[in-house]
Amino acid sequence: MTTGELADTATPALTNNLTVKRSISSVNTDNTESNQNTRDTQTVVNAQNIKNTRNVQNAQGNANTANTQSAQATNAEQLLSTWREHVKTDNLSQHTTWRRLLYFIDDEKSIFSKGKTKSLVADSSFFLSATGQQDSGAELDAMLVALSEQLTRAGNGNKAISNKGSAQANNNSALCRFPARVQWLTDTLNIDDARLQLACPELDDWMATLAPEQLSVMFAQEYLDNPISAFGHTLLRIDSQASAADFNQIHHAYALNDTVDGDTADSFVVFAIKAMSGGYNNSIEIDPYPKKLADYLKDDERDTWTYQLDLTPTEVRQIMAHVWETKDLEIPYYFATDNCASEILRLIDVVRPEKHLLSQLPYVVIPSDVVNLLDKEKMLVSTRYTPSDSTVRQAQLNTARQAAKLGYQGLDKETENKIKSAASNPASSMSEDKQVLQAPMIAVSNNNPLDRHPLQRGQMGIGHRGDNSYIDVGLRAGFHDILDRPAGFKQFFNLEGVDATLRFYDTDDDKDNKQPSSVVLQNFTLIRGRSFNPVNTAQKGQTWGANIEATRINDGSQQEGTDHLVGSTTLEYGKSWAFGTPRTGPSGLVTGEMPPQLCYTLATGTVQAGRGINKGYRVGAGVNAGCLYQINNQLRAQAELQLPYWYHGSSDEPDVRGHYWQPITTLGLQYDIDKKQALRLNASYDWQDRVDANEDIKLAYMRYF
């Protein structure tokens, strides 16, 4: 076979082999495509099955969720029904604590009480119910509904804050707005508060900043140079764990101060009238404690007393939760009734309802009354005295004068003035940065308000005026005059208000008609006060006085002029000096008190008007000079010369004077029997020879209550 034949023979075979391979390849390709199609089909089927399964699962999940939500809603409704039954059975809508949380004042203090049918809060945002201000039951039910709704939301897992909007929604929720109400309800109804946990960013931040652990009442002594503070002031010291553990670490504490939100542009008279009559709202101020304390110790130079309250940390936090609820409310402020002092008792009453502290006060509320009431109710744990800057400087001055007197060292005028001056002597109870209290080595002053006499005073006396004998009966609403027992008050403090005296004369029908009527109003004082800041002490300020009263005076313009009742207004301004040896404490340390004896000279101006006196009025100017002598702890004496020159206006009558001098000398002496009783001797002599009765002497028994 030739090569060509071989080639021809091989070609058909190769061709057939290629054909077979192509066929196999084709079959394989078809099989692959078929398999791929099968796999694609299976994938689609599987995907559809998964989708169907998921749909079924989602449907089942939705059904389960719906069932769960329905069950939770049913459970919440059942709880709500149970709560309502509990509320009805125990009459919780009228519970004292619940009504106090809503500002219903049920404690009747006097016939002038505002009553108990309506909350004092008029702001609708303070209530969840449209009728909450009038109906404490409706408000309680609205709170229960809010709690049940929160339980339903909590069961759905809607507790977390996911964005700013939901955070704000939480802040506006009932649980975040009224934490004290929620806490009381959960405690009273045994609600599982773990299911009511809700993040409240604003409330949580506020509580974290204050970190309230302990509360104390801080009393700042009376301060006549600011009439708004004339009766003293109280505020709450809020202690964290750090400041509770160390009283001096005041930078870890805050001050809660309830004060009048007055308009500083108003005149003093307008301001006083509005503050007394509720024309201003109250203002709750929460400031760092060092800042507030510096206002009293440094700016006003007033000693302070701090009394820790017997409250548990849980009660403290509940009080602060209630403060959160009420701190932005607009509630009328009444200087004499609803003020800084009454607000402290109202807050304590929320956690100690059985005490009924607010109802134990008289209608007119004085800050030191609150401290004394808390002491009587065994609510005070400890007492701390913090002297003002002027008291610390006075202690240094007393020490320097004592050393000079004993010959240990000299004391020239320049050195003395440097000690007295706040500008040159930075001595203080506070550190230089005002963040920490220091412990000045001085004895405690005799001005603890727990030691004071009761503020109301009644008196009954017998006396003689001219040719007539009489019996005096008097009543003073408050506060303290310079002859009263001095313990518990600022040194030389002198402020009285609403003091009336009736005089019953022993008349004789056989005598001439110049004898007085059988019963006369001898005096009615609206306000009388003197502020003594001796120039030779470390006490800053001026010496001045003022009084507004109706009083009986001798008209010296007419021959044998009789006494007449006139309205009288007097202003005084001058200087005073302190003398003697300052008191030393039991420990031997010198006190920061001024020397005990006082002398003063005051320029005076007086306007009087009344029926019976010449021309119906008189205007006077002159000088009052006097001294107070502290004989011992129980006996004090005061002598004064009044030297006024009176002008009635010109007169054509020969026996009537239009102007004249009318010197009067007075003497007062008081002996304290005890804290609530005293004997007082008053004597005066009118040196004007044209009046019908020159001398007046009276011995009276004084009872403080």
XYZ file of C-alpha atoms in Angstrom:
705
model
C 0.000 0.000 0.000
C 1.372 3.209 -1.033
C 1.661 6.216 1.156
C -1.229 7.845 -0.610
C -3.449 4.925 0.059
C -2.536 4.915 3.673
C -3.468 8.549 3.875
C -6.756 7.927 2.155
C -7.498 4.978 4.467
C -6.644 6.917 7.670
C -8.674 9.984 6.930
C -12.143 8.405 7.102
C -11.233 6.753 10.446
C -9.978 9.988 11.966
C -13.015 11.709 10.687
C -15.253 9.163 12.271
C -13.359 9.484 15.563
C -13.723 13.251 15.557
C -17.378 12.859 14.773
C -17.812 10.483 17.683
C -15.921 12.867 19.986
C -17.981 15.773 18.803
C -21.119 13.706 19.471
C -19.909 12.791 22.930
C -18.992 16.387 23.534
C -22.372 17.431 22.306
C -24.062 14.943 24.547
C -21.944 16.069 27.475
C -22.745 19.649 26.708
C -26.411 18.885 26.539
C -26.160 16.958 29.777
C -24.339 19.849 31.455
C -26.879 22.328 30.275
C -29.609 19.973 31.380
C -27.967 19.603 34.791
C -27.489 23.366 35.027
C -31.128 23.902 34.161
C -32.051 21.329 36.778
C -29.866 23.080 39.354
C -31.325 26.477 38.421
C -34.781 25.077 38.721
C -33.898 23.567 42.091
C -32.420 26.863 43.244
C -35.578 28.694 42.331
C -37.624 26.050 44.061
C -35.403 26.204 47.132
C -35.529 30.011 47.190
C -39.264 29.916 46.890
C -39.411 27.362 49.660
C -37.191 29.538 51.872
C -39.309 32.568 51.074
C -42.432 30.639 51.822
C -40.868 29.368 55.028
C -39.864 32.879 56.021
C -43.295 34.183 55.205
C -44.751 31.466 57.348
C -42.273 32.263 60.118
C -42.949 35.987 59.813
C -46.628 35.328 59.838
C -46.215 33.114 62.842
C -43.928 35.760 64.463
C -46.421 38.505 63.753
C -49.132 36.335 65.124
C -47.026 35.565 68.175
C -46.154 39.279 68.596
C -49.769 40.232 68.217
C -50.688 37.547 70.686
C -47.936 38.746 73.056
C -48.982 42.366 72.701
C -52.552 41.391 73.208
C -51.585 39.399 76.269
C -49.507 42.292 77.572
C -52.305 44.742 76.909
C -54.709 42.417 78.653
C -52.264 42.073 81.537
C -51.861 45.865 81.747
C -55.631 46.292 81.748
C -55.923 43.695 84.482
C -53.236 45.492 86.494
C -54.987 48.801 85.926
C -58.217 47.280 87.133
C -56.448 45.871 90.199
C -54.818 49.220 90.930
C -58.112 51.037 90.634
C -59.714 48.600 93.051
C -56.838 49.176 95.487
C -57.187 52.936 95.119
C -60.913 52.725 95.768
C -60.587 50.384 98.743
C -57.919 52.493 100.480
C -59.293 55.856 99.262
C -55.816 56.734 98.012
C -57.050 59.712 96.000
C -57.566 61.495 99.334
C -54.332 60.258 100.868
C -52.418 63.077 102.551
C -49.207 62.404 100.642
C -50.903 62.213 97.250
C -52.702 65.496 97.782
C -49.517 67.144 99.019
C -47.711 66.012 95.885
C -50.412 67.855 93.924
C -50.159 71.008 96.105
C -53.524 70.533 97.789
C -53.030 72.256 101.139
C -55.323 70.392 103.544
C -53.664 71.569 106.751
C -55.829 74.267 108.277
C -53.518 76.769 109.943
C -56.132 79.418 110.744
C -59.459 80.863 109.688
C -57.573 82.572 106.885
C -56.335 79.281 105.365
C -56.705 79.004 101.628
C -58.848 75.860 101.955
C -58.490 72.397 100.518
C -60.823 72.156 97.526
C -58.292 73.216 94.948
C -54.595 72.807 94.218
C -52.503 75.948 94.564
C -51.028 75.218 91.135
C -52.932 76.756 88.235
C -50.530 75.545 85.515
C -52.325 72.872 83.443
C -48.984 71.209 82.557
C -48.736 70.105 86.184
C -51.694 67.775 85.695
C -52.392 64.838 83.395
C -56.135 65.157 83.909
C -58.090 68.138 82.652
C -59.763 68.322 86.075
C -56.644 67.523 88.105
C -56.494 70.919 89.809
C -59.913 70.360 91.364
C -59.983 66.563 91.592
C -57.091 64.622 93.094
C -58.893 61.366 92.228
C -59.034 62.172 88.517
C -55.332 62.988 88.537
C -54.473 59.743 90.308
C -56.433 57.720 87.757
C -54.676 59.529 84.913
C -51.331 58.597 86.449
C -52.401 54.948 86.702
C -53.335 54.945 83.028
C -49.917 56.399 82.184
C -48.225 53.671 84.223
C -50.188 50.884 82.524
C -49.344 52.310 79.112
C -45.666 52.342 80.019
C -45.853 48.709 81.124
C -47.279 47.814 77.708
C -44.519 49.742 75.912
C -41.866 48.189 78.151
C -43.119 44.737 77.253
C -42.649 45.581 73.585
C -39.000 46.412 74.184
C -39.381 50.157 73.605
C -37.197 51.207 76.512
C -34.017 52.216 74.751
C -33.357 55.669 73.445
C -32.516 55.453 69.766
C -32.395 59.071 68.751
C -32.810 62.627 69.877
C -36.517 62.609 69.122
C -37.233 59.616 71.322
C -35.070 61.121 74.094
C -37.217 64.236 74.019
C -40.322 62.061 73.989
C -39.060 60.344 77.132
C -38.372 63.690 78.820
C -41.973 64.701 78.153
C -43.443 61.433 79.433
C -45.384 61.251 82.689
C -42.706 59.032 84.259
C -39.978 61.590 83.593
C -42.066 64.649 84.465
C -43.487 63.328 87.738
C -40.938 60.946 89.306
C -42.098 61.591 92.891
C -45.699 60.697 92.058
C -44.553 57.554 90.239
C -42.359 56.518 93.155
C -45.163 56.965 95.677
C -47.611 55.001 93.524
C -45.187 52.136 92.891
C -44.451 51.913 96.621
C -48.099 52.154 97.661
C -49.502 49.782 95.028
C -46.528 47.375 95.116
C -45.858 47.886 91.407
C -42.756 46.210 90.005
C -40.795 49.360 89.228
C -38.196 47.319 87.313
C -40.745 47.174 84.504
C -41.147 50.957 84.639
C -37.496 51.822 84.086
C -37.289 54.599 81.532
C -34.271 56.666 80.567
C -35.036 60.319 81.354
C -32.002 62.287 80.113
C -32.877 65.649 81.672
C -33.993 64.230 85.029
C -31.119 61.746 85.162
C -28.525 64.461 84.448
C -30.084 66.751 87.070
C -30.076 64.045 89.732
C -26.534 62.990 88.825
C -25.335 66.583 89.207
C -26.943 67.075 92.625
C -26.300 63.503 93.846
C -28.630 64.113 96.833
C -27.757 62.060 99.893
C -28.529 64.323 102.851
C -30.494 67.523 103.554
C -29.873 70.261 106.114
C -31.645 73.507 106.977
C -29.383 76.536 106.849
C -30.523 79.613 108.826
C -29.003 83.028 108.127
C -29.500 85.449 111.011
C -31.737 88.504 110.873
C -30.445 91.354 108.726
C -32.198 94.696 109.163
C -30.141 96.499 106.528
C -32.088 94.541 103.913
C -35.795 94.706 104.899
C -36.595 91.547 102.895
C -34.150 89.656 105.167
C -35.090 91.430 108.394
C -36.640 88.278 109.896
C -33.808 85.939 108.850
C -33.758 83.396 106.052
C -33.759 79.625 105.641
C -32.710 77.410 102.743
C -31.902 73.725 102.186
C -28.355 72.465 101.875
C -28.222 69.448 99.519
C -25.302 67.195 100.377
C -23.743 64.550 98.185
C -21.903 61.614 99.777
C -18.686 63.657 99.797
C -20.071 66.746 101.552
C -22.212 64.598 103.882
C -19.066 62.813 105.013
C -17.151 66.092 105.509
C -19.198 69.202 106.394
C -16.402 71.503 105.222
C -16.356 70.147 101.642
C -19.027 72.582 100.533
C -17.947 72.451 96.872
C -19.711 69.080 96.741
C -23.013 70.564 97.985
C -25.853 72.618 96.509
C -28.317 75.142 97.945
C -32.066 75.018 97.325
C -33.504 78.469 97.917
C -37.165 79.453 97.711
C -37.423 83.206 97.225
C -39.588 85.905 95.744
C -39.314 86.465 91.995
C -39.695 90.218 92.352
C -39.144 93.043 89.915
C -36.018 94.940 90.952
C -37.289 97.970 89.032
C -40.179 98.360 91.500
C -39.796 100.838 94.345
C -39.352 99.452 97.851
C -42.944 100.263 98.824
C -44.375 98.588 95.698
C -42.026 95.634 96.124
C -43.061 95.188 99.775
C -46.790 95.382 98.996
C -46.531 92.860 96.151
C -44.360 90.500 98.213
C -46.873 90.589 101.065
C -49.976 90.188 98.903
C -48.883 87.513 96.419
C -48.220 89.981 93.609
C -45.001 88.124 92.738
C -44.395 84.431 92.094
C -41.978 82.326 94.066
C -38.713 81.213 92.528
C -36.881 77.953 93.259
C -33.149 78.559 92.882
C -30.606 75.730 92.989
C -27.037 77.025 93.095
C -23.640 75.658 94.103
C -23.590 75.917 97.896
C -20.344 77.930 98.128
C -21.828 80.662 95.949
C -24.957 80.965 98.086
C -23.117 80.757 101.392
C -20.746 83.532 100.310
C -23.778 85.816 99.822
C -24.471 85.582 103.559
C -21.012 85.270 105.102
C -19.225 87.779 102.883
C -21.716 90.129 101.239
C -24.301 90.514 104.025
C -21.914 89.438 106.811
C -24.520 87.319 108.580
C -23.721 84.343 110.793
C -25.316 81.065 109.733
C -26.509 77.962 111.575
C -26.862 74.623 109.783
C -29.047 71.801 111.097
C -28.872 68.331 109.556
C -32.322 66.820 109.055
C -33.173 63.322 110.257
C -34.065 61.973 106.809
C -33.002 58.768 105.074
C -31.256 58.938 101.680
C -34.420 57.462 100.119
C -36.529 60.253 101.626
C -33.989 62.821 100.454
C -34.187 61.551 96.881
C -37.991 61.541 97.005
C -37.993 65.168 98.161
C -35.657 66.118 95.341
C -37.818 64.218 92.846
C -40.756 66.343 94.012
C -38.631 69.485 93.664
C -38.010 68.428 90.043
C -41.777 68.306 89.513
C -42.424 71.738 91.015
C -39.295 73.850 90.486
C -40.580 75.660 87.386
C -44.134 76.331 88.589
C -45.502 79.829 88.960
C -47.000 79.921 92.456
C -47.769 83.190 94.278
C -45.248 84.139 96.959
C -46.552 85.578 100.224
C -43.806 87.108 102.334
C -45.514 86.342 105.651
C -47.274 83.037 104.929
C -45.958 81.065 101.914
C -42.246 81.751 101.916
C -38.761 80.251 102.220
C -39.578 78.763 105.617
C -42.978 77.232 104.898
C -41.688 75.623 101.680
C -39.114 73.627 103.659
C -41.828 72.195 105.908
C -44.048 71.457 102.910
C -41.272 69.390 101.326
C -40.635 67.439 104.523
C -44.366 66.824 104.927
C -44.324 64.980 101.584
C -42.141 62.193 103.029
C -43.279 62.462 106.664
C -47.056 62.914 106.320
C -47.703 61.914 109.914
C -45.790 64.975 111.209
C -48.165 67.606 109.769
C -45.394 70.167 110.220
C -46.903 72.935 108.135
C -50.171 72.883 110.065
C -48.317 73.403 113.347
C -47.058 76.839 112.353
C -49.006 80.024 112.935
C -50.438 81.708 109.867
C -47.540 84.162 109.821
C -44.365 82.131 109.204
C -40.991 83.279 110.548
C -37.828 81.376 109.487
C -36.645 80.754 113.049
C -40.087 79.292 113.865
C -39.348 76.520 111.365
C -36.028 75.643 113.001
C -37.623 75.543 116.455
C -40.515 73.393 115.241
C -38.141 70.901 113.616
C -36.190 70.754 116.871
C -39.386 70.126 118.861
C -40.315 67.307 116.468
C -36.867 65.689 116.920
C -36.052 66.203 113.247
C -32.609 67.760 113.792
C -29.549 65.507 114.001
C -26.704 67.998 114.413
C -25.980 71.735 114.637
C -23.108 73.664 113.006
C -22.218 77.332 113.501
C -20.469 79.258 110.737
C -19.393 82.835 111.620
C -19.554 85.604 109.045
C -16.486 87.483 107.892
C -17.284 90.423 110.174
C -17.643 88.051 113.140
C -14.218 86.527 112.404
C -12.686 90.004 112.164
C -14.432 91.049 115.394
C -12.934 88.030 117.168
C -9.480 89.107 115.966
C -10.200 92.655 117.150
C -11.365 91.382 120.552
C -8.178 89.310 120.895
C -5.944 92.245 119.946
C -7.704 94.598 122.364
C -7.512 92.014 125.140
C -3.782 91.542 124.545
C -3.221 95.307 124.536
C -5.209 95.684 127.753
C -3.078 93.045 129.446
C 0.089 94.699 128.139
C 1.121 91.831 125.887
C 1.294 94.011 122.801
C 0.390 97.478 121.631
C -2.607 98.304 119.471
C -2.484 101.570 117.585
C -5.391 103.067 115.675
C -3.985 102.107 112.274
C -3.625 98.439 113.231
C -7.116 98.399 114.713
C -8.609 99.864 111.548
C -6.824 97.262 109.416
C -8.315 94.463 111.500
C -11.815 95.955 111.206
C -11.618 96.604 107.452
C -12.875 93.940 105.048
C -10.658 95.454 102.338
C -7.407 94.999 104.283
C -8.332 91.922 106.348
C -9.591 88.944 104.264
C -10.284 86.780 107.348
C -13.168 84.427 106.641
C -14.748 81.062 107.422
C -14.334 80.247 103.725
C -11.128 79.412 101.899
C -9.717 81.955 99.495
C -11.319 80.189 96.522
C -14.629 79.979 98.479
C -14.829 76.222 97.940
C -14.051 74.864 101.413
C -14.958 75.913 104.956
C -12.163 76.643 107.383
C -12.470 76.360 111.147
C -11.883 79.791 112.769
C -10.680 79.369 116.342
C -13.424 81.416 117.978
C -16.231 80.624 120.421
C -19.805 80.226 119.241
C -21.905 83.406 119.302
C -25.066 83.648 121.401
C -27.387 83.867 118.366
C -28.566 80.293 117.845
C -32.289 80.666 116.992
C -33.016 77.517 119.012
C -32.222 79.597 122.124
C -34.546 82.506 121.382
C -37.674 83.438 123.296
C -41.071 82.851 121.625
C -41.889 85.711 119.286
C -45.382 86.627 120.453
C -45.638 88.576 123.703
C -48.451 89.539 126.027
C -48.152 91.942 128.920
C -50.154 93.200 131.854
C -48.978 96.127 133.929
C -49.953 98.644 136.572
C -48.884 102.249 136.373
C -49.352 105.872 137.276
C -49.564 108.872 134.972
C -49.911 112.345 136.466
C -52.727 112.054 139.009
C -54.214 108.875 137.523
C -53.545 105.174 138.028
C -54.085 102.638 135.301
C -53.795 99.035 134.177
C -52.099 98.250 130.877
C -52.890 95.242 128.704
C -50.791 94.674 125.594
C -50.141 92.150 122.836
C -47.257 92.020 120.363
C -47.316 89.783 117.296
C -43.486 89.828 117.072
C -40.524 90.163 117.029
C -37.860 91.400 119.483
C -36.939 94.711 121.096
C -33.631 95.726 122.578
C -34.694 94.982 126.190
C -35.954 91.465 125.414
C -33.824 88.454 126.325
C -30.985 88.679 123.737
C -30.114 84.978 123.333
C -30.946 83.610 119.883
C -30.853 86.946 118.045
C -28.263 89.093 116.356
C -26.599 91.353 118.908
C -28.510 94.626 119.527
C -31.337 93.428 117.262
C -34.446 95.596 117.532
C -37.531 94.976 115.379
C -41.200 94.910 116.411
C -44.378 94.552 114.431
C -48.110 94.839 115.201
C -47.962 95.794 118.864
C -51.084 97.156 120.595
C -51.651 98.413 124.156
C -54.936 99.269 125.852
C -54.939 101.366 129.022
C -57.691 101.218 131.665
C -57.727 104.290 133.901
C -59.108 104.483 137.413
C -61.279 107.537 136.813
C -63.024 109.630 139.429
C -66.204 111.485 138.550
C -65.420 114.150 141.165
C -62.290 115.236 139.318
C -62.227 117.792 136.518
C -62.827 116.801 132.923
C -59.131 116.760 132.074
C -58.734 113.254 133.389
C -58.445 110.612 130.643
C -61.260 108.390 129.477
C -61.666 105.110 131.325
C -60.362 103.056 128.361
C -57.938 104.372 125.735
C -55.777 102.947 122.984
C -52.367 103.877 124.270
C -50.368 102.648 121.312
C -50.651 100.657 118.105
C -47.320 100.006 116.384
C -47.344 98.763 112.816
C -43.556 98.509 112.567
C -40.698 99.785 114.727
C -37.031 99.008 114.313
C -33.480 100.170 114.809
C -30.346 98.806 113.142
C -27.199 99.267 115.235
C -23.825 98.879 113.515
C -21.292 100.432 115.935
C -18.530 102.329 114.189
C -15.817 101.041 116.547
C -16.461 97.391 115.678
C -15.861 95.151 112.648
C -19.567 95.266 111.824
C -20.175 97.184 108.609
C -23.300 99.189 107.864
C -25.051 102.249 109.244
C -27.072 102.985 112.376
C -30.651 103.977 111.614
C -34.230 103.523 112.723
C -37.829 103.884 111.612
C -41.305 103.453 113.046
C -44.910 103.766 111.947
C -47.461 103.851 114.738
C -50.522 105.390 116.335
C -49.569 106.650 119.784
C -50.688 109.024 122.511
C -48.610 112.196 122.846
C -48.639 115.269 125.065
C -49.442 118.399 123.096
C -46.991 120.984 124.446
C -48.341 123.862 122.370
C -51.251 124.574 124.692
C -51.328 125.464 128.376
C -51.960 122.273 130.396
C -52.240 120.329 127.127
C -53.702 116.874 127.463
C -52.685 113.716 125.629
C -54.065 112.842 122.180
C -53.914 109.850 119.847
C -51.994 110.673 116.658
C -50.627 108.838 113.677
C -46.849 109.099 113.717
C -44.016 108.305 111.311
C -40.376 108.695 112.362
C -37.050 108.224 110.605
C -33.698 108.146 112.451
C -30.113 108.164 111.295
C -26.861 108.442 113.228
C -23.987 106.593 114.854
C -23.504 104.032 117.598
C -20.586 102.749 119.682
C -20.031 99.521 121.603
C -18.216 99.434 124.959
C -17.129 96.927 127.557
C -15.506 93.503 127.531
C -16.763 91.015 124.939
C -18.055 87.661 126.172
C -15.657 84.720 126.320
C -16.876 81.237 125.473
C -16.892 78.312 127.955
C -13.775 76.923 126.254
C -11.874 80.124 126.964
C -11.869 81.146 123.312
C -12.886 84.695 122.524
C -16.176 85.182 120.698
C -16.800 87.278 117.621
C -19.455 89.257 119.490
C -19.224 92.984 119.924
C -18.767 94.486 123.415
C -22.063 94.241 125.344
C -22.710 97.910 126.127
C -24.080 100.265 123.483
C -24.500 104.023 123.155
C -26.029 105.863 120.206
C -26.954 109.274 118.857
C -29.643 109.617 116.178
C -30.882 112.619 114.235
C -34.664 112.310 113.911
C -37.489 113.569 111.753
C -41.149 112.991 112.664
C -44.545 113.787 111.195
C -47.670 113.431 113.374
C -51.342 114.098 112.709
C -54.491 113.652 114.765
C -57.611 115.241 116.102
C -57.257 117.406 119.225
C -53.706 118.614 118.786
C -52.987 122.165 117.696
C -53.683 122.614 113.939
C -54.275 118.861 113.694
C -50.605 118.110 113.003
C -47.040 118.779 114.052
C -43.648 118.242 112.440
C -40.573 117.575 114.527
C -36.813 117.348 114.142
C -34.243 116.678 116.797
C -31.900 114.202 118.426
C -32.357 110.939 120.301
C -29.406 109.823 122.409
C -29.234 106.794 124.661
C -27.338 103.835 126.069
C -28.045 100.139 126.643
C -26.347 98.443 129.566
C -26.186 94.659 129.926
C -25.977 94.307 133.705
C -25.882 90.508 133.597
C -27.408 87.674 131.582
C -30.860 88.328 133.066
C -30.920 92.075 133.628
C -30.681 94.942 131.126
C -31.284 98.693 131.305
C -31.793 101.376 128.662
C -31.858 105.137 129.154
C -32.679 107.663 126.423
C -33.067 111.397 125.985
C -35.409 112.561 123.233
C -34.910 116.174 122.241
C -37.415 117.068 119.462
C -38.328 120.562 118.299
C -41.975 120.689 117.198
C -43.696 122.981 114.733
C -47.499 123.249 114.460
C -47.771 126.331 112.306
C -48.329 129.945 113.345
C -51.213 130.848 115.652
C -52.880 134.131 116.627
C -53.985 132.789 120.009
C -51.839 134.214 122.804
C -51.730 130.995 124.856
C -50.879 128.715 121.931
C -47.314 128.125 120.752
C -46.615 127.357 117.137
C -43.206 125.806 117.873
C -41.340 124.607 120.961
C -38.825 122.175 122.440
C -40.209 119.121 124.242
C -37.442 117.095 125.940
C -38.424 113.645 127.229
C -36.317 111.190 129.223
C -37.128 107.483 129.343
C -35.818 104.544 131.336
C -36.402 100.851 130.735
C -35.341 97.924 132.890
C -36.063 94.220 132.227
C -35.408 91.188 134.388
C -35.798 87.752 132.757
C -37.507 85.205 134.990
C -36.924 82.508 132.377
C -37.118 82.053 128.605
C -40.850 82.836 128.531
C -41.355 85.287 131.419
C -39.967 88.661 132.407
C -40.655 91.761 134.482
C -40.223 95.194 132.928
C -40.150 98.656 134.435
C -40.774 101.671 132.153
C -40.597 105.287 133.266
C -40.689 108.587 131.365
C -40.675 112.258 132.225
C -41.856 115.017 129.883
C -39.901 118.207 130.606
C -42.398 120.451 128.822
C -44.044 122.536 131.591
C -47.272 123.159 129.632
C -48.575 119.549 129.688
C -50.969 118.276 132.360
C -49.077 115.043 133.151
C -45.298 114.967 133.091
C -44.401 111.586 134.586
C -45.498 108.090 133.594
C -44.249 104.962 135.368
C -45.322 101.333 134.811
C -44.361 97.870 136.047
C -45.431 95.026 133.747
C -45.349 91.245 133.659
C -44.305 89.982 130.206
C -45.269 86.557 128.891
C -43.739 85.209 125.642
C -45.660 82.561 123.725
